[in-house]
Short mmCIF file of C-alpha atoms in Angstrom, two decimals:
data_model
loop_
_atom_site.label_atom_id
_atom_site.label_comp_id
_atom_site.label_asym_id
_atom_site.label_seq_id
_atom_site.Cartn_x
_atom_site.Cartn_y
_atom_site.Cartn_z
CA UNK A 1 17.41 -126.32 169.21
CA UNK A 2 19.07 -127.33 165.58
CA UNK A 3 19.22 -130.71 164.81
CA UNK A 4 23.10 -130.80 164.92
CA UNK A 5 23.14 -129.79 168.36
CA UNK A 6 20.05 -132.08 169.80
CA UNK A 7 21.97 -134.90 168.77
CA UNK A 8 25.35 -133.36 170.58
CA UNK A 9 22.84 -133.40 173.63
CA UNK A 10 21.55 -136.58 173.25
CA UNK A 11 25.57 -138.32 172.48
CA UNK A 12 26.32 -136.07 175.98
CA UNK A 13 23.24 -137.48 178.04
CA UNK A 14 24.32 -140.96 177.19
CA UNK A 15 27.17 -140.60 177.65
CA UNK A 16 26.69 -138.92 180.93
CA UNK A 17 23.86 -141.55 181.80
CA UNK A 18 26.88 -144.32 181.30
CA UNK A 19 29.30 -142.60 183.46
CA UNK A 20 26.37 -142.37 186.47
CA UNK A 21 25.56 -146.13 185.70
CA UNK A 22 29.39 -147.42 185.96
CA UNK A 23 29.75 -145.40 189.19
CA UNK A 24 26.39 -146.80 190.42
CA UNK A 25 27.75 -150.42 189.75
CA UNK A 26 30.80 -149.92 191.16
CA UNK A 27 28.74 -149.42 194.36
CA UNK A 28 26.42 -152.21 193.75
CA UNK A 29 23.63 -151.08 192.81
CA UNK A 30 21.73 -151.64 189.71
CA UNK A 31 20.34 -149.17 187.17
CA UNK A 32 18.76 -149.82 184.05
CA UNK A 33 18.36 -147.79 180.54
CA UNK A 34 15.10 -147.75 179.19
CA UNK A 35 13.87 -145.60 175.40
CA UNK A 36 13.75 -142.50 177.29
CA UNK A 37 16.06 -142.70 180.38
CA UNK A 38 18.24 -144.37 182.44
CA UNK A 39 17.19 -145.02 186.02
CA UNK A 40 18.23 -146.28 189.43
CA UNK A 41 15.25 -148.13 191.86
CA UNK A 42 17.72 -147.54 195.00
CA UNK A 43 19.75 -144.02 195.99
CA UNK A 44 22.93 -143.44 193.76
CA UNK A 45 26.06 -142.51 195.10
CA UNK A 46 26.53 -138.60 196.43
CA UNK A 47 26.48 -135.81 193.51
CA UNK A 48 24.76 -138.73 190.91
CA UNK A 49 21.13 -138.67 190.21
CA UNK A 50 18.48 -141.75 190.70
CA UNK A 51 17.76 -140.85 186.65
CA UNK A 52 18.66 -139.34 183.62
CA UNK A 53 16.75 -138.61 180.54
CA UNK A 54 17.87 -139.81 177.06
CA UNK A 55 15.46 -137.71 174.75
CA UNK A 56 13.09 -134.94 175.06
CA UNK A 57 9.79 -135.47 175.92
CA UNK A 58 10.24 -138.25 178.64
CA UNK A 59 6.87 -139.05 180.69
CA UNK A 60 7.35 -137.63 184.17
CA UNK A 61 5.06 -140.05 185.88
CA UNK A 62 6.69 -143.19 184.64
CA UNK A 63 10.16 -141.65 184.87
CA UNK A 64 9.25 -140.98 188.56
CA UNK A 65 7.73 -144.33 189.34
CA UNK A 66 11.07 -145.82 188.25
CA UNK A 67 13.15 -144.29 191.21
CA UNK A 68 13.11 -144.30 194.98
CA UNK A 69 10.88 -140.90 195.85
CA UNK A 70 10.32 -142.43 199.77
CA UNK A 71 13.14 -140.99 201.28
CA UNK A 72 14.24 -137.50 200.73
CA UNK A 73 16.98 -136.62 198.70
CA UNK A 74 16.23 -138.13 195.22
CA UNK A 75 17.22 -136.39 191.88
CA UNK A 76 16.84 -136.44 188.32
CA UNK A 77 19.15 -135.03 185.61
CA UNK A 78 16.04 -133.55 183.08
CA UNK A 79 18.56 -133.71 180.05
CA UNK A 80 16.78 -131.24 177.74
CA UNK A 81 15.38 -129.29 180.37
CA UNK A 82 11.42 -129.90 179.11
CA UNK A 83 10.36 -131.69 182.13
CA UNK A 84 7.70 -130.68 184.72
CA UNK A 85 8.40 -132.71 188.32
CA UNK A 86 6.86 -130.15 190.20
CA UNK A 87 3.46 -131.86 190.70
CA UNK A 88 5.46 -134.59 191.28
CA UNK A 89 7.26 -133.29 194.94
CA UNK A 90 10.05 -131.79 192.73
CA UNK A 91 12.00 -128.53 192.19
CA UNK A 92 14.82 -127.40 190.83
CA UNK A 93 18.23 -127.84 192.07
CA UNK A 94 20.06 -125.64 189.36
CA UNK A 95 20.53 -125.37 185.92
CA UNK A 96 23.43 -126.03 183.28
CA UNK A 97 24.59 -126.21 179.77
CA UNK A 98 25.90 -129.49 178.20
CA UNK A 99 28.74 -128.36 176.13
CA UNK A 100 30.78 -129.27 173.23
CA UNK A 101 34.48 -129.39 172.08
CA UNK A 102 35.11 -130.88 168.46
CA UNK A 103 37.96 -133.63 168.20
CA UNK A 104 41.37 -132.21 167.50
CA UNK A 105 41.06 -129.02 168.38
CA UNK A 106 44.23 -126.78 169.85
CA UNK A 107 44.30 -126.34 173.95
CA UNK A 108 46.58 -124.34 175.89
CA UNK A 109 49.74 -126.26 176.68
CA UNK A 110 50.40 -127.37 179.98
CA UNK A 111 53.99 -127.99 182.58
CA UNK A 112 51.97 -130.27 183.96
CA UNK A 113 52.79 -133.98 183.68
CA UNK A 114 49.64 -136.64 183.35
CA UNK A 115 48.93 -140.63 183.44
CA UNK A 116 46.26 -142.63 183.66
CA UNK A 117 45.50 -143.96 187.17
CA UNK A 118 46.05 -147.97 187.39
CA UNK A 119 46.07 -149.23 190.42
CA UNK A 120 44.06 -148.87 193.96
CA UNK A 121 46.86 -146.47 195.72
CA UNK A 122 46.77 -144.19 192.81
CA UNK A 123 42.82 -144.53 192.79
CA UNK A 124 43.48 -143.23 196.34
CA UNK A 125 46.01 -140.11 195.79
CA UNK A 126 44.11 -138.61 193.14
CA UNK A 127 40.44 -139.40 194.60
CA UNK A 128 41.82 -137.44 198.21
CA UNK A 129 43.13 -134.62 195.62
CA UNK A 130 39.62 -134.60 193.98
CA UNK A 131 38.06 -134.29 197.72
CA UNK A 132 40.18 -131.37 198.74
CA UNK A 133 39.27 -132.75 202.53
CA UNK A 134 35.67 -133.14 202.86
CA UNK A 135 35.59 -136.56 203.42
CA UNK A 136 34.31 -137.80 200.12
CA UNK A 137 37.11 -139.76 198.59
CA UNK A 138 35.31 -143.33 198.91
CA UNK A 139 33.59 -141.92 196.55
CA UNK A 140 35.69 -143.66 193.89
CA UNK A 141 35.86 -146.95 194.80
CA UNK A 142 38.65 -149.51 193.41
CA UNK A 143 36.28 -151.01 191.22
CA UNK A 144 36.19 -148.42 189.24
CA UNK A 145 39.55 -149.59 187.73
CA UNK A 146 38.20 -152.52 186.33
CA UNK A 147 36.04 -150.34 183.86
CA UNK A 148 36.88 -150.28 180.30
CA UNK A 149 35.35 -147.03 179.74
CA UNK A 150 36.45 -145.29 182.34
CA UNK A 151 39.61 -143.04 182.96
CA UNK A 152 40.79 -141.14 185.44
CA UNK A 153 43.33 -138.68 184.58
CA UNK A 154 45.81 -137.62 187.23
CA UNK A 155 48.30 -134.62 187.00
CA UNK A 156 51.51 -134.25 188.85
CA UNK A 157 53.38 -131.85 190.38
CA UNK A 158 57.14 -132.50 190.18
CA UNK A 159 57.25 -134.07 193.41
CA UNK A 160 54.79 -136.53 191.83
CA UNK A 161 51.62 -135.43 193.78
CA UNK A 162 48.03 -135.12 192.21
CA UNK A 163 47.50 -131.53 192.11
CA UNK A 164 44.62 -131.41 189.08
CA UNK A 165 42.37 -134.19 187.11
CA UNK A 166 39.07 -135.45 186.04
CA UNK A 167 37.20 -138.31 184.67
CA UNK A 168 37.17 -139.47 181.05
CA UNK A 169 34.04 -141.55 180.40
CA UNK A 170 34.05 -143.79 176.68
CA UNK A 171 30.58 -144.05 175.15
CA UNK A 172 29.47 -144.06 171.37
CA UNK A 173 31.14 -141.97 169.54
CA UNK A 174 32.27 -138.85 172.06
CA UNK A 175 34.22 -138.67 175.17
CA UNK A 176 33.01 -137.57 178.40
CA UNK A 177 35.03 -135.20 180.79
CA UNK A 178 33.79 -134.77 184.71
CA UNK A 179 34.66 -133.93 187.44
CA UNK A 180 37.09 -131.59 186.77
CA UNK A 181 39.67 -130.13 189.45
CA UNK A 182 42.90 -128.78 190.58
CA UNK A 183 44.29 -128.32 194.08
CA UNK A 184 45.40 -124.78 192.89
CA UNK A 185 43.74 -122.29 189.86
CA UNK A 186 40.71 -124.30 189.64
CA UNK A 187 39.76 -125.54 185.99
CA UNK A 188 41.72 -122.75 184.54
CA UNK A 189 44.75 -124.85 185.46
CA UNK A 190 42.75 -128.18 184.75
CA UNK A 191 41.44 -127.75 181.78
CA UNK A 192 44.81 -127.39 179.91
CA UNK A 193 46.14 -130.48 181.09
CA UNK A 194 43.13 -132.43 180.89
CA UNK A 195 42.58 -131.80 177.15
CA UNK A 196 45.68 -133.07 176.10
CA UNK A 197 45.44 -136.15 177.87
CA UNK A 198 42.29 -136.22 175.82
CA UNK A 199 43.67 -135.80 172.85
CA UNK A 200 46.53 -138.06 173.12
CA UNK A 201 43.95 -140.97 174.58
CA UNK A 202 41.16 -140.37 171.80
CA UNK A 203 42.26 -138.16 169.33
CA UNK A 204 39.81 -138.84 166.88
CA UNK A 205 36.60 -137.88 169.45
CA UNK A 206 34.75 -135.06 170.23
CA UNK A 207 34.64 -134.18 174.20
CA UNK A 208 31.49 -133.56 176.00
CA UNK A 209 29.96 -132.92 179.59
CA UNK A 210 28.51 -129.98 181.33
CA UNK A 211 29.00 -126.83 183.60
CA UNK A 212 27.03 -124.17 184.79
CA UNK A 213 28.14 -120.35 186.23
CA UNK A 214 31.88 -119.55 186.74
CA UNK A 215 33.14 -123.27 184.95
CA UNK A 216 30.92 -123.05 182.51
CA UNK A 217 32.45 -118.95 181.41
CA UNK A 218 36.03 -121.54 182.06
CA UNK A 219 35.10 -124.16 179.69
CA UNK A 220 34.19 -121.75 176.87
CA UNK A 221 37.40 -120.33 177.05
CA UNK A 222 39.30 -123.44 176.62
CA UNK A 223 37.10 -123.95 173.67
CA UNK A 224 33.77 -125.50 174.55
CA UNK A 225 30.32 -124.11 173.07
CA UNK A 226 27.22 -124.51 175.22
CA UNK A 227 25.08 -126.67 172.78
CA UNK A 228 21.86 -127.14 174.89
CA UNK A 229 20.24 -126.82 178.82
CA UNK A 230 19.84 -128.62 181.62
CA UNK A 231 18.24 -129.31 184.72
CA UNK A 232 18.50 -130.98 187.70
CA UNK A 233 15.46 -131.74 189.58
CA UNK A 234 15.41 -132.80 193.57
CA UNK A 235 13.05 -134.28 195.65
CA UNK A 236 13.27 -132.57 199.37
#
């Protein structure tokens, strides 16, 4: 890996570790950041792992002795995929590519209308559009509003329903983009929309985050480049 793009994977890991940590707090629990990772001592919310690494060559044992292996089901997010955790009751989940989009560049327009969501019953609408009906939606709990960092982007039909979004996390000097959706055309219709919003929020900041199979071939054609792997490790 180049230089140039081993710090593009070590702005996204922060920034991705920041974006697990605010959605940790905003369910209570604690994590904390440490040189090589950030870590959570209690089970993170669903889809968000007990730890990510910050830099390459983290030590597996202490990185493992920082999280909560005593009930199945833990998971770390091995940020420059260089990590070993199978001696440790680990394999891996899947893989991915953190990816890349420089600040200001064009994206395909969109019909779509956006905002950013402000209040609790808006939290609501787009977090049950995000679900698509399998029962997640507390997910995204009303503390999330009170975030400065954070920024959920809604899209709107003409009737004014959610029909596509995702989550804009602040950190350093990049912005991060997850969980990506819409209700039809999946992040083909998404990504469009999405990316202005981006560039009309931050304009001067490069966009980051990661994808894997089909959304990953997606991304790339709304002009991301895959700038380094990924794994995610779970503990059965």
């Amino acid at each position: 890996m180049t230089t140039s793009r081993q710090l593009l994977v070590r702005a996204a890991a922060r920034n991705n570790a920041e974006w697990c940590a605010v959605m940790s707090r905003s369910h209570g629990l604690a994590g904390g950041f440490g040189e090589d990772a950030w870590a959570a001592p209690v089970r993170t919310p669903l889809y968000y792992p007990d730890a990510v690494t910050l830099g390459p060559g983290a030590d597996p044992v202490a990185l493992v002795a920082r999280i909560d292996t005593a009930v199945p089901g833990a998971s770390v997010k091995d940020s420059f995929a260089d990590l070993d955790l199978t001696g440790r009751g680990f394999q891996v989940l899947f893989e991915a590519q953190w990816i890349h989009r420089p600040a200001g560049a064009p994206a395909a327009s969109s019909d779509l209308a956006w905002d950013v969501v402000g209040d609790p019953d808006a939290l609501r609408a787009w977090a049950l559009a995000w679900d698509g009906g399998e029962g997640n939606a507390d997910l995204f709990p009303p503390g999330l509003l009170d975030d400065p960092s954070t920024f959920l982007l809604a899209a709107h039909s003409a009737d004014g329903g959610v029909v596509a979004g995702a989550v804009a996390s602040l950190s350093g000097q990049v912005v991060g983009i997850s969980n990506v959706f819409a209700l039809d055309g999946g992040p083909d219709v998404a990504w469009p929309v999405v990316l202005d919003a981006v560039h009309r929020l931050f304009p001067a900041l490069p966009v980051v985050g990661y994808e894997r199979g089909d959304d990953l071939a997606v991304a790339v054609r709304h002009g991301f480049e895959p700038v380094g792997p990924l794994r995610i490790w779970w503990h059965g």
